[in-house]
CSV table of C-alpha atoms in Angstrom, one decimal:
chain,number,residue,atom,x,y,z
A,1,UNK,CA,12.1,-28.6,17.2
A,2,UNK,CA,8.8,-29.5,18.9
A,3,UNK,CA,6.0,-27.1,18.1
A,4,UNK,CA,2.2,-27.5,18.0
A,5,UNK,CA,0.6,-25.4,15.3
A,6,UNK,CA,-3.2,-25.2,15.3
A,7,UNK,CA,-4.3,-26.2,11.8
A,8,UNK,CA,-7.7,-25.3,10.4
A,9,UNK,CA,-10.0,-28.3,10.1
A,10,UNK,CA,-9.8,-28.4,6.2
A,11,UNK,CA,-6.0,-28.2,6.3
A,12,UNK,CA,-5.8,-31.0,8.8
A,13,UNK,CA,-8.2,-33.0,6.7
A,14,UNK,CA,-6.1,-32.5,3.5
A,15,UNK,CA,-3.0,-33.7,5.3
A,16,UNK,CA,-4.8,-36.7,6.9
A,17,UNK,CA,-6.3,-37.7,3.5
A,18,UNK,CA,-3.0,-37.6,1.7
A,19,UNK,CA,-1.2,-39.4,4.5
A,20,UNK,CA,-3.8,-42.2,4.6
A,21,UNK,CA,-3.1,-42.8,0.9
A,22,UNK,CA,0.6,-43.2,1.6
A,23,UNK,CA,1.8,-39.7,0.8
A,24,UNK,CA,3.7,-37.3,3.0
A,25,UNK,CA,2.1,-33.9,3.3
A,26,UNK,CA,2.8,-30.6,5.2
A,27,UNK,CA,1.5,-27.1,5.7
A,28,UNK,CA,4.3,-25.0,4.3
A,29,UNK,CA,5.7,-21.5,3.9
A,30,UNK,CA,4.1,-18.3,5.1
A,31,UNK,CA,1.4,-20.0,7.1
A,32,UNK,CA,4.0,-21.9,9.2
A,33,UNK,CA,6.0,-18.7,9.6
A,34,UNK,CA,3.0,-16.6,10.8
A,35,UNK,CA,1.8,-19.4,13.1
A,36,UNK,CA,5.2,-19.5,14.8
A,37,UNK,CA,5.1,-15.7,15.2
A,38,UNK,CA,1.6,-16.0,16.8
A,39,UNK,CA,0.0,-14.2,13.8
A,40,UNK,CA,-3.1,-15.6,12.1
A,41,UNK,CA,-2.0,-16.7,8.6
A,42,UNK,CA,-3.7,-15.1,5.6
A,43,UNK,CA,-3.9,-18.4,3.8
A,44,UNK,CA,-2.7,-22.0,4.1
A,45,UNK,CA,-0.6,-23.8,1.5
A,46,UNK,CA,0.1,-27.6,1.5
A,47,UNK,CA,3.0,-29.4,-0.1
A,48,UNK,CA,3.0,-33.2,-0.7
A,49,UNK,CA,4.9,-36.1,-2.2
A,50,UNK,CA,1.7,-36.9,-4.2
A,51,UNK,CA,1.8,-36.2,-7.9
A,52,UNK,CA,-0.9,-33.9,-9.4
A,53,UNK,CA,-3.0,-36.8,-10.6
A,54,UNK,CA,-2.8,-38.5,-7.2
A,55,UNK,CA,-3.9,-35.2,-5.5
A,56,UNK,CA,-6.9,-35.1,-7.8
A,57,UNK,CA,-7.7,-38.7,-7.1
A,58,UNK,CA,-7.6,-38.1,-3.4
A,59,UNK,CA,-10.2,-35.3,-3.6
A,60,UNK,CA,-12.7,-36.3,-6.3
A,61,UNK,CA,-15.0,-33.4,-7.2
A,62,UNK,CA,-13.1,-31.0,-5.0
A,63,UNK,CA,-10.3,-29.9,-7.4
A,64,UNK,CA,-10.5,-26.7,-9.4
A,65,UNK,CA,-8.9,-26.3,-12.7
A,66,UNK,CA,-5.9,-23.9,-12.4
A,67,UNK,CA,-3.0,-22.7,-14.5
A,68,UNK,CA,-0.6,-23.9,-11.8
A,69,UNK,CA,-1.2,-27.6,-12.5
A,70,UNK,CA,1.8,-27.9,-14.8
A,71,UNK,CA,4.0,-26.8,-12.0
A,72,UNK,CA,2.3,-29.3,-9.7
A,73,UNK,CA,-0.3,-27.1,-8.0
A,74,UNK,CA,-3.8,-28.3,-7.5
A,75,UNK,CA,-6.5,-26.1,-5.9
A,76,UNK,CA,-8.7,-28.1,-3.5
A,77,UNK,CA,-12.0,-26.5,-2.5
A,78,UNK,CA,-13.1,-27.4,1.0
A,79,UNK,CA,-15.8,-25.7,3.0
A,80,UNK,CA,-16.0,-23.0,0.3
A,81,UNK,CA,-12.3,-22.1,0.7
A,82,UNK,CA,-9.6,-22.9,-1.8
A,83,UNK,CA,-6.4,-24.5,-0.7
A,84,UNK,CA,-3.3,-24.8,-2.9
A,85,UNK,CA,-1.8,-28.3,-2.7
A,86,UNK,CA,1.6,-28.6,-4.5
A,87,UNK,CA,3.8,-31.6,-5.3
A,88,UNK,CA,7.3,-31.4,-3.9
A,89,UNK,CA,9.5,-30.1,-6.7
A,90,UNK,CA,12.8,-28.5,-7.6
A,91,UNK,CA,13.0,-25.7,-10.1
A,92,UNK,CA,15.0,-25.4,-13.3
A,93,UNK,CA,16.8,-22.3,-14.6
A,94,UNK,CA,14.9,-19.0,-14.5
A,95,UNK,CA,15.7,-17.5,-18.0
A,96,UNK,CA,13.1,-14.7,-17.6
A,97,UNK,CA,14.0,-13.9,-13.9
A,98,UNK,CA,10.5,-14.9,-13.0
A,99,UNK,CA,9.4,-18.4,-13.9
A,100,UNK,CA,11.4,-21.6,-13.8
A,101,UNK,CA,12.0,-23.0,-17.3
A,102,UNK,CA,10.8,-26.3,-15.9
A,103,UNK,CA,10.2,-28.2,-12.7
A,104,UNK,CA,11.1,-31.7,-11.5
A,105,UNK,CA,8.9,-33.5,-9.0
A,106,UNK,CA,10.7,-35.0,-6.1
A,107,UNK,CA,9.7,-37.1,-3.1
A,108,UNK,CA,11.6,-35.2,-0.4
A,109,UNK,CA,10.2,-32.2,1.4
A,110,UNK,CA,13.7,-31.0,2.2
A,111,UNK,CA,14.5,-30.7,-1.6
A,112,UNK,CA,11.3,-28.7,-2.0
A,113,UNK,CA,12.1,-26.3,0.8
A,114,UNK,CA,15.6,-25.8,-0.7
A,115,UNK,CA,14.1,-23.9,-3.7
A,116,UNK,CA,12.3,-21.3,-1.6
A,117,UNK,CA,13.4,-17.7,-1.0
A,118,UNK,CA,14.0,-17.1,2.7
A,119,UNK,CA,14.7,-19.4,5.5
A,120,UNK,CA,11.7,-18.1,7.4
A,121,UNK,CA,9.5,-19.2,4.5
A,122,UNK,CA,11.3,-22.6,4.1
A,123,UNK,CA,9.6,-24.5,7.0
A,124,UNK,CA,7.0,-27.2,6.8
A,125,UNK,CA,4.7,-28.7,9.5
A,126,UNK,CA,2.4,-31.6,10.0
A,127,UNK,CA,1.0,-33.0,13.3
A,128,UNK,CA,2.6,-36.4,12.4
A,129,UNK,CA,6.2,-35.1,11.7
A,130,UNK,CA,6.3,-31.8,13.6
A,131,UNK,CA,8.3,-28.9,12.3
A,132,UNK,CA,10.6,-29.6,9.3
A,133,UNK,CA,13.3,-26.8,9.3
A,134,UNK,CA,16.4,-27.8,7.4
A,135,UNK,CA,17.7,-24.3,6.9
A,136,UNK,CA,17.3,-22.7,10.4
A,137,UNK,CA,14.2,-20.7,9.7
A,138,UNK,CA,13.0,-20.9,13.3
A,139,UNK,CA,16.3,-19.5,14.5
A,140,UNK,CA,16.1,-16.7,12.1
A,141,UNK,CA,12.5,-16.0,13.2
A,142,UNK,CA,13.6,-15.8,16.8
A,143,UNK,CA,16.4,-13.4,15.7
A,144,UNK,CA,14.1,-11.4,13.5
A,145,UNK,CA,16.4,-11.9,10.6
A,146,UNK,CA,15.8,-12.4,6.9
A,147,UNK,CA,18.3,-14.7,5.2
A,148,UNK,CA,18.1,-16.4,1.8
A,149,UNK,CA,18.0,-20.2,1.5
A,150,UNK,CA,21.3,-21.3,0.1
A,151,UNK,CA,23.2,-18.9,-2.2
A,152,UNK,CA,21.5,-15.5,-2.1
A,153,UNK,CA,22.9,-14.4,-5.5
A,154,UNK,CA,21.2,-17.4,-7.0
A,155,UNK,CA,17.9,-16.8,-5.2
A,156,UNK,CA,17.7,-13.2,-6.4
A,157,UNK,CA,18.9,-14.0,-10.0
A,158,UNK,CA,16.1,-16.6,-10.2
A,159,UNK,CA,13.5,-13.9,-9.4
A,160,UNK,CA,14.5,-10.3,-8.7
A,161,UNK,CA,11.0,-9.7,-7.2
A,162,UNK,CA,12.3,-11.5,-4.2
A,163,UNK,CA,14.3,-8.3,-3.4
A,164,UNK,CA,11.1,-6.3,-3.0
A,165,UNK,CA,9.5,-9.2,-1.1
A,166,UNK,CA,12.5,-9.0,1.3
A,167,UNK,CA,11.9,-5.2,1.8
A,168,UNK,CA,8.2,-5.9,2.3
A,169,UNK,CA,8.9,-8.5,5.0
A,170,UNK,CA,11.4,-6.2,6.7
A,171,UNK,CA,8.9,-3.3,6.7
A,172,UNK,CA,5.9,-5.3,7.8
A,173,UNK,CA,7.6,-7.6,10.4
A,174,UNK,CA,10.5,-5.4,11.6
A,175,UNK,CA,13.1,-7.9,10.6
A,176,UNK,CA,16.8,-7.1,9.8
A,177,UNK,CA,18.4,-8.4,6.7
A,178,UNK,CA,21.4,-10.7,7.0
A,179,UNK,CA,24.6,-9.2,5.5
A,180,UNK,CA,25.2,-11.7,2.7
A,181,UNK,CA,21.6,-11.5,1.7
A,182,UNK,CA,21.6,-7.7,1.6
A,183,UNK,CA,24.9,-7.7,-0.4
A,184,UNK,CA,23.4,-10.1,-3.0
A,185,UNK,CA,20.3,-7.9,-3.3
A,186,UNK,CA,22.4,-4.9,-4.0
A,187,UNK,CA,24.3,-6.8,-6.6
A,188,UNK,CA,21.1,-8.0,-8.4
A,189,UNK,CA,18.7,-5.1,-7.9
A,190,UNK,CA,19.3,-3.5,-11.3
A,191,UNK,CA,17.1,-6.4,-12.7
A,192,UNK,CA,14.1,-4.8,-10.9
A,193,UNK,CA,14.0,-2.3,-13.8
A,194,UNK,CA,13.2,-5.2,-16.2
A,195,UNK,CA,10.3,-6.5,-14.2
A,196,UNK,CA,6.7,-5.5,-15.0
A,197,UNK,CA,5.4,-2.7,-12.9
A,198,UNK,CA,2.4,-4.7,-12.0
A,199,UNK,CA,4.6,-7.3,-10.2
A,200,UNK,CA,6.5,-4.6,-8.4
A,201,UNK,CA,3.6,-2.4,-7.4
A,202,UNK,CA,2.0,-4.8,-4.9
A,203,UNK,CA,5.2,-5.5,-3.1
A,204,UNK,CA,6.2,-1.8,-3.0
A,205,UNK,CA,2.8,-0.7,-1.6
A,206,UNK,CA,2.9,-3.4,1.1
A,207,UNK,CA,6.4,-2.3,2.0
A,208,UNK,CA,5.5,1.4,2.1
A,209,UNK,CA,2.5,0.8,4.3
A,210,UNK,CA,4.5,-1.4,6.8
A,211,UNK,CA,5.1,-0.2,10.3
A,212,UNK,CA,8.9,-0.4,9.8
A,213,UNK,CA,8.9,1.1,6.3
A,214,UNK,CA,11.0,4.1,7.5
A,215,UNK,CA,13.8,1.8,8.6
A,216,UNK,CA,13.8,0.1,5.2
A,217,UNK,CA,13.8,3.3,3.3
A,218,UNK,CA,16.6,4.6,5.4
A,219,UNK,CA,18.8,1.5,5.3
A,220,UNK,CA,18.0,0.0,1.9
A,221,UNK,CA,17.5,3.2,-0.2
A,222,UNK,CA,19.8,1.9,-3.0
A,223,UNK,CA,17.6,-1.1,-3.6
A,224,UNK,CA,14.8,1.1,-4.9
A,225,UNK,CA,16.9,3.2,-7.3
A,226,UNK,CA,16.2,1.0,-10.3
A,227,UNK,CA,12.5,1.7,-9.8
A,228,UNK,CA,12.9,5.3,-8.6
A,229,UNK,CA,16.0,6.7,-10.5
A,230,UNK,CA,15.2,10.3,-9.5
A,231,UNK,CA,15.9,9.3,-5.8
A,232,UNK,CA,19.6,9.1,-6.7
A,233,UNK,CA,19.5,12.9,-7.3
A,234,UNK,CA,17.9,13.6,-3.9
A,235,UNK,CA,20.2,14.9,-1.2
A,236,UNK,CA,20.8,12.8,1.8
A,237,UNK,CA,19.3,15.5,4.0
A,238,UNK,CA,16.1,15.7,2.0
A,239,UNK,CA,15.7,11.9,1.8
A,240,UNK,CA,16.2,11.5,5.5
A,241,UNK,CA,13.7,14.3,6.2
A,242,UNK,CA,11.1,12.5,4.1
A,243,UNK,CA,11.9,9.2,5.9
A,244,UNK,CA,11.4,10.9,9.2
A,245,UNK,CA,8.1,12.4,8.0
A,246,UNK,CA,6.9,8.9,6.9
A,247,UNK,CA,7.8,7.7,10.4
A,248,UNK,CA,5.6,10.4,11.9
A,249,UNK,CA,2.7,9.9,9.3
A,250,UNK,CA,-0.1,7.4,9.4
A,251,UNK,CA,0.3,4.2,7.4
A,252,UNK,CA,-2.2,5.4,4.8
A,253,UNK,CA,-0.7,5.0,1.3
A,254,UNK,CA,-1.9,8.3,-0.2
A,255,UNK,CA,-0.1,10.3,2.5
A,256,UNK,CA,3.1,8.2,2.4
A,257,UNK,CA,3.2,8.4,-1.4
A,258,UNK,CA,2.7,12.2,-1.1
A,259,UNK,CA,5.7,12.5,1.2
A,260,UNK,CA,7.8,10.5,-1.3
A,261,UNK,CA,6.6,12.8,-4.1
A,262,UNK,CA,8.6,15.6,-2.3
A,263,UNK,CA,11.9,13.8,-3.0
A,264,UNK,CA,11.1,11.5,-6.0
A,265,UNK,CA,9.6,12.3,-9.3
A,266,UNK,CA,5.8,11.8,-9.3
A,267,UNK,CA,6.2,10.3,-12.8
A,268,UNK,CA,8.4,7.6,-11.3
A,269,UNK,CA,6.1,7.0,-8.4
A,270,UNK,CA,2.7,7.0,-10.2
A,271,UNK,CA,3.1,3.5,-11.7
A,272,UNK,CA,3.8,2.1,-8.3
A,273,UNK,CA,0.7,3.7,-6.7
A,274,UNK,CA,-2.2,1.2,-6.3
A,275,UNK,CA,-4.5,3.3,-8.5
A,276,UNK,CA,-4.7,6.5,-10.5
A,277,UNK,CA,-6.6,8.3,-7.7
A,278,UNK,CA,-3.8,7.6,-5.2
A,279,UNK,CA,-1.2,8.9,-7.6
A,280,UNK,CA,-3.2,12.1,-8.2
A,281,UNK,CA,-3.7,12.6,-4.5
A,282,UNK,CA,0.0,12.1,-3.8
A,283,UNK,CA,1.0,14.6,-6.4
A,284,UNK,CA,-1.5,17.2,-5.0
A,285,UNK,CA,-0.2,16.7,-1.5
A,286,UNK,CA,3.3,17.2,-2.6
A,287,UNK,CA,2.4,20.3,-4.5
A,288,UNK,CA,0.8,21.9,-1.5
A,289,UNK,CA,3.1,20.5,1.2
A,290,UNK,CA,4.6,23.9,2.0
A,291,UNK,CA,1.5,26.1,1.6
A,292,UNK,CA,0.4,27.7,4.9
A,293,UNK,CA,-2.9,26.4,6.3
A,294,UNK,CA,-4.0,29.5,8.3
A,295,UNK,CA,-6.6,28.8,11.0
A,296,UNK,CA,-9.3,31.1,9.6
A,297,UNK,CA,-12.8,29.9,8.7
A,298,UNK,CA,-12.6,31.5,5.3
A,299,UNK,CA,-9.2,29.8,4.6
A,300,UNK,CA,-10.7,26.4,5.7
A,301,UNK,CA,-13.5,26.9,3.2
A,302,UNK,CA,-11.1,28.0,0.5
A,303,UNK,CA,-9.0,24.9,1.0
A,304,UNK,CA,-12.0,22.7,1.0
A,305,UNK,CA,-13.1,24.2,-2.3
A,306,UNK,CA,-9.6,23.6,-3.7
A,307,UNK,CA,-9.0,20.0,-2.5
A,308,UNK,CA,-12.2,18.5,-1.0
A,309,UNK,CA,-12.5,17.2,2.5
A,310,UNK,CA,-10.6,13.9,2.2
A,311,UNK,CA,-7.5,15.3,0.4
A,312,UNK,CA,-7.4,18.3,2.8
A,313,UNK,CA,-7.4,16.0,5.8
A,314,UNK,CA,-4.5,14.1,4.2
A,315,UNK,CA,-2.7,17.4,3.6
A,316,UNK,CA,-3.0,18.3,7.2
A,317,UNK,CA,-1.5,14.9,8.1
A,318,UNK,CA,1.3,15.3,5.6
A,319,UNK,CA,2.2,18.8,6.8
A,320,UNK,CA,2.1,17.6,10.4
A,321,UNK,CA,4.4,14.8,9.6
A,322,UNK,CA,7.0,17.2,8.0
A,323,UNK,CA,6.6,19.5,11.0
A,324,UNK,CA,7.3,16.7,13.4
A,325,UNK,CA,10.4,15.7,11.3
A,326,UNK,CA,11.7,19.2,11.4
A,327,UNK,CA,10.8,19.7,15.1
A,328,UNK,CA,8.6,22.7,14.2
A,329,UNK,CA,6.3,22.9,17.2
A,330,UNK,CA,4.7,26.2,16.1
A,331,UNK,CA,3.6,24.6,12.8
A,332,UNK,CA,2.2,21.6,14.6
A,333,UNK,CA,0.1,23.9,16.9
A,334,UNK,CA,-1.1,25.9,13.8
A,335,UNK,CA,-2.2,22.6,12.1
A,336,UNK,CA,-4.1,21.4,15.2
A,337,UNK,CA,-6.0,24.7,15.2
A,338,UNK,CA,-6.7,24.4,11.4
A,339,UNK,CA,-7.9,20.8,11.8
A,340,UNK,CA,-10.3,21.9,14.6
A,341,UNK,CA,-11.8,24.6,12.4
A,342,UNK,CA,-12.1,22.0,9.6
A,343,UNK,CA,-13.9,19.6,11.9
A,344,UNK,CA,-16.3,22.4,12.9
A,345,UNK,CA,-16.9,23.4,9.3
A,346,UNK,CA,-17.7,19.9,8.2
A,347,UNK,CA,-20.0,19.3,11.2
A,348,UNK,CA,-21.9,22.6,10.6
A,349,UNK,CA,-22.4,22.0,6.9
A,350,UNK,CA,-20.3,25.0,5.9
A,351,UNK,CA,-20.7,25.9,2.2
A,352,UNK,CA,-17.6,25.3,0.1
A,353,UNK,CA,-18.9,23.8,-3.2
A,354,UNK,CA,-21.6,24.9,-5.6
A,355,UNK,CA,-24.0,22.0,-4.7
A,356,UNK,CA,-24.2,23.4,-1.1
A,357,UNK,CA,-25.3,26.9,-2.2
A,358,UNK,CA,-28.8,27.8,-1.0
A,359,UNK,CA,-29.7,28.7,-4.6
A,360,UNK,CA,-29.2,26.8,-7.8
A,361,UNK,CA,-29.3,27.2,-11.6
A,362,UNK,CA,-33.1,27.2,-11.7
A,363,UNK,CA,-33.1,30.1,-9.2
A,364,UNK,CA,-30.7,32.0,-11.5
A,365,UNK,CA,-32.9,31.5,-14.5
A,366,UNK,CA,-35.9,32.5,-12.4
A,367,UNK,CA,-34.1,35.8,-11.6
A,368,UNK,CA,-33.8,36.4,-15.3
A,369,UNK,CA,-30.1,35.5,-15.8
A,370,UNK,CA,-29.6,34.2,-19.4
A,371,UNK,CA,-29.3,30.5,-19.7
A,372,UNK,CA,-25.8,29.2,-20.4
A,373,UNK,CA,-22.4,30.4,-19.2
A,374,UNK,CA,-23.8,33.4,-17.4
A,375,UNK,CA,-25.7,31.2,-15.0
A,376,UNK,CA,-22.5,29.4,-14.1
A,377,UNK,CA,-20.7,32.7,-13.7
A,378,UNK,CA,-23.3,34.1,-11.4
A,379,UNK,CA,-23.3,31.0,-9.2
A,380,UNK,CA,-19.5,30.9,-9.2
A,381,UNK,CA,-19.4,34.5,-8.0
A,382,UNK,CA,-21.9,33.8,-5.2
A,383,UNK,CA,-19.9,30.8,-4.1
A,384,UNK,CA,-16.7,32.8,-4.0
A,385,UNK,CA,-18.3,35.4,-1.7
A,386,UNK,CA,-19.8,32.7,0.5
A,387,UNK,CA,-16.4,31.0,0.8
A,388,UNK,CA,-14.7,34.3,1.6
A,389,UNK,CA,-17.3,35.2,4.2
A,390,UNK,CA,-18.6,38.3,2.4
A,391,UNK,CA,-22.0,36.6,1.9
A,392,UNK,CA,-24.0,34.3,4.2
A,393,UNK,CA,-25.3,31.1,2.6
A,394,UNK,CA,-28.9,32.2,3.1
A,395,UNK,CA,-31.5,31.7,0.4
A,396,UNK,CA,-33.1,35.1,0.7
A,397,UNK,CA,-29.8,37.0,0.6
A,398,UNK,CA,-28.5,35.0,-2.4
A,399,UNK,CA,-31.8,35.5,-4.3
A,400,UNK,CA,-31.3,39.3,-3.8
A,401,UNK,CA,-27.8,39.0,-5.1
A,402,UNK,CA,-29.0,37.1,-8.2
A,403,UNK,CA,-31.5,39.8,-8.9
A,404,UNK,CA,-28.7,42.4,-8.5
A,405,UNK,CA,-26.5,40.5,-10.8
A,406,UNK,CA,-29.1,40.6,-13.5
A,407,UNK,CA,-29.9,44.3,-12.9
A,408,UNK,CA,-26.2,45.2,-13.0
A,409,UNK,CA,-25.3,42.8,-15.8
A,410,UNK,CA,-23.1,40.8,-13.5
A,411,UNK,CA,-21.3,43.8,-11.9
A,412,UNK,CA,-23.2,44.1,-8.6
A,413,UNK,CA,-21.2,44.8,-5.5
A,414,UNK,CA,-21.9,43.0,-2.3
A,415,UNK,CA,-22.6,45.3,0.7
A,416,UNK,CA,-22.9,42.6,3.4
A,417,UNK,CA,-20.1,42.8,6.0
A,418,UNK,CA,-17.3,40.3,5.7
A,419,UNK,CA,-17.0,37.5,8.2
A,420,UNK,CA,-14.9,38.2,11.3
A,421,UNK,CA,-11.7,36.1,11.5
């Protein structure tokens, strides 16, 4: 197949240098796939018939020490960018379902491509030789299809993480999964429970943030059960509602994890979240997913006080996604009104946290309130009334209230009219 891939200058230079010294060399893997799809590659990898020592000799002073050297990978630094250059190889057995027990260097690029996971990742290219595609990867790209190289059971038994990589590719590129490949993944997916959560986390997050994640969660739900066993107890109706909500939600991970927390145990999901903050946010969103967000200024301030601005905005998105999934137009209108009030509150600097009060601890002490817990109690009481709209956040008014607090031992009653809804 004749193609012309635009290689970056350093990559072209690596290929040319190796070829001039009698070695074959190709750009390989994801960079070729993305180039054929018209997408800018994230990085460029090179494979070559040169042995590791020959690679180092070809680029004196440009090679970095790296743990991959025993597997034939040398990192070449050109124009401040690292490029991995790997000797053609075949892999031995995968006793740990992760790393080959050993590798054997070979001279044929086709042998090297035969060890790779999917056909769309098993293509190589050089300006001199054109596209090397022994397993029909270009045809599968055109058909938007994911298919294992060779025997899919063997590919997944070598490294079960390839199952999650498959779902990530399907979710990010919108590809379907070839029938034999999907069947083999289902047969091998229990091994996912034996993998470290660190390895699974990155693939799962990339899958969940993908544009076509709802399609994958709908069609390949069983593949995730080893990681999310509580999903097996979720009814089909509840699962599909969550999938529909994810389809209606932004791609932001906190929101999508929050939706999943409605149908999967937060304890199972938390290890797959990118960080503790995302896990905490997702659990909060799930907890308040059904709470009404009434479009009243005091309610907006109350929710801001409870969750903060960022989490509240995510909660609006989550509730709107579920409303869309349920076809609840009245709820969607209510959320639009609430979001507009929230926008106004934030723009106007409405008070919803103690730091925004027009008075502070020093003012409470000045008013004669004893130092310690009573100062905190007085300011908390003022904040509650400002949030509810029964006090304006005005310094003079709040100073009067502090004086009244002291005079009445903390039992003063506010006489300022409540805010009109």
